[in-house]
Amino acid sequence: VRQWSLAAATVAFGVVALAWSTNGSTVETIWEYEIIGEYPHDQNAFTQGLYFEGGHLFEGTGRRGESALRKIEVSTGRVLQQADLQPFFFGEGIA
């Protein structure tokens, strides 16, 4: 028990020390971007994971009782394949 307490105290000290060492000393980075394309997407899909391969999007959706894994045609947003999770599973992340 004592070893666990010492380990926990060491980790806590490290976290606090790291937080104090970066407090106020960071330089704000401003990122610029350019939108180069827009693609249709199911507005009712709660995206929890997204992966692009072979010209298709693979999307994991998370919604209580309605989570699924989908293969999507990028240009149209059409769902090519869908595997629904059992209602008691919540989908979160795929990659």
Coordinates of C-alpha atoms in Angstrom, one line a residue, residues 19 39 70 74 84:
A19 CA 1.2 22.3 -15.4
Y39 CA -18.9 16.5 -49.5
R70 CA -20.5 2.4 -42.4
V74 CA -17.2 10.1 -50.6
D84 CA -25.4 -2.1 -37.1

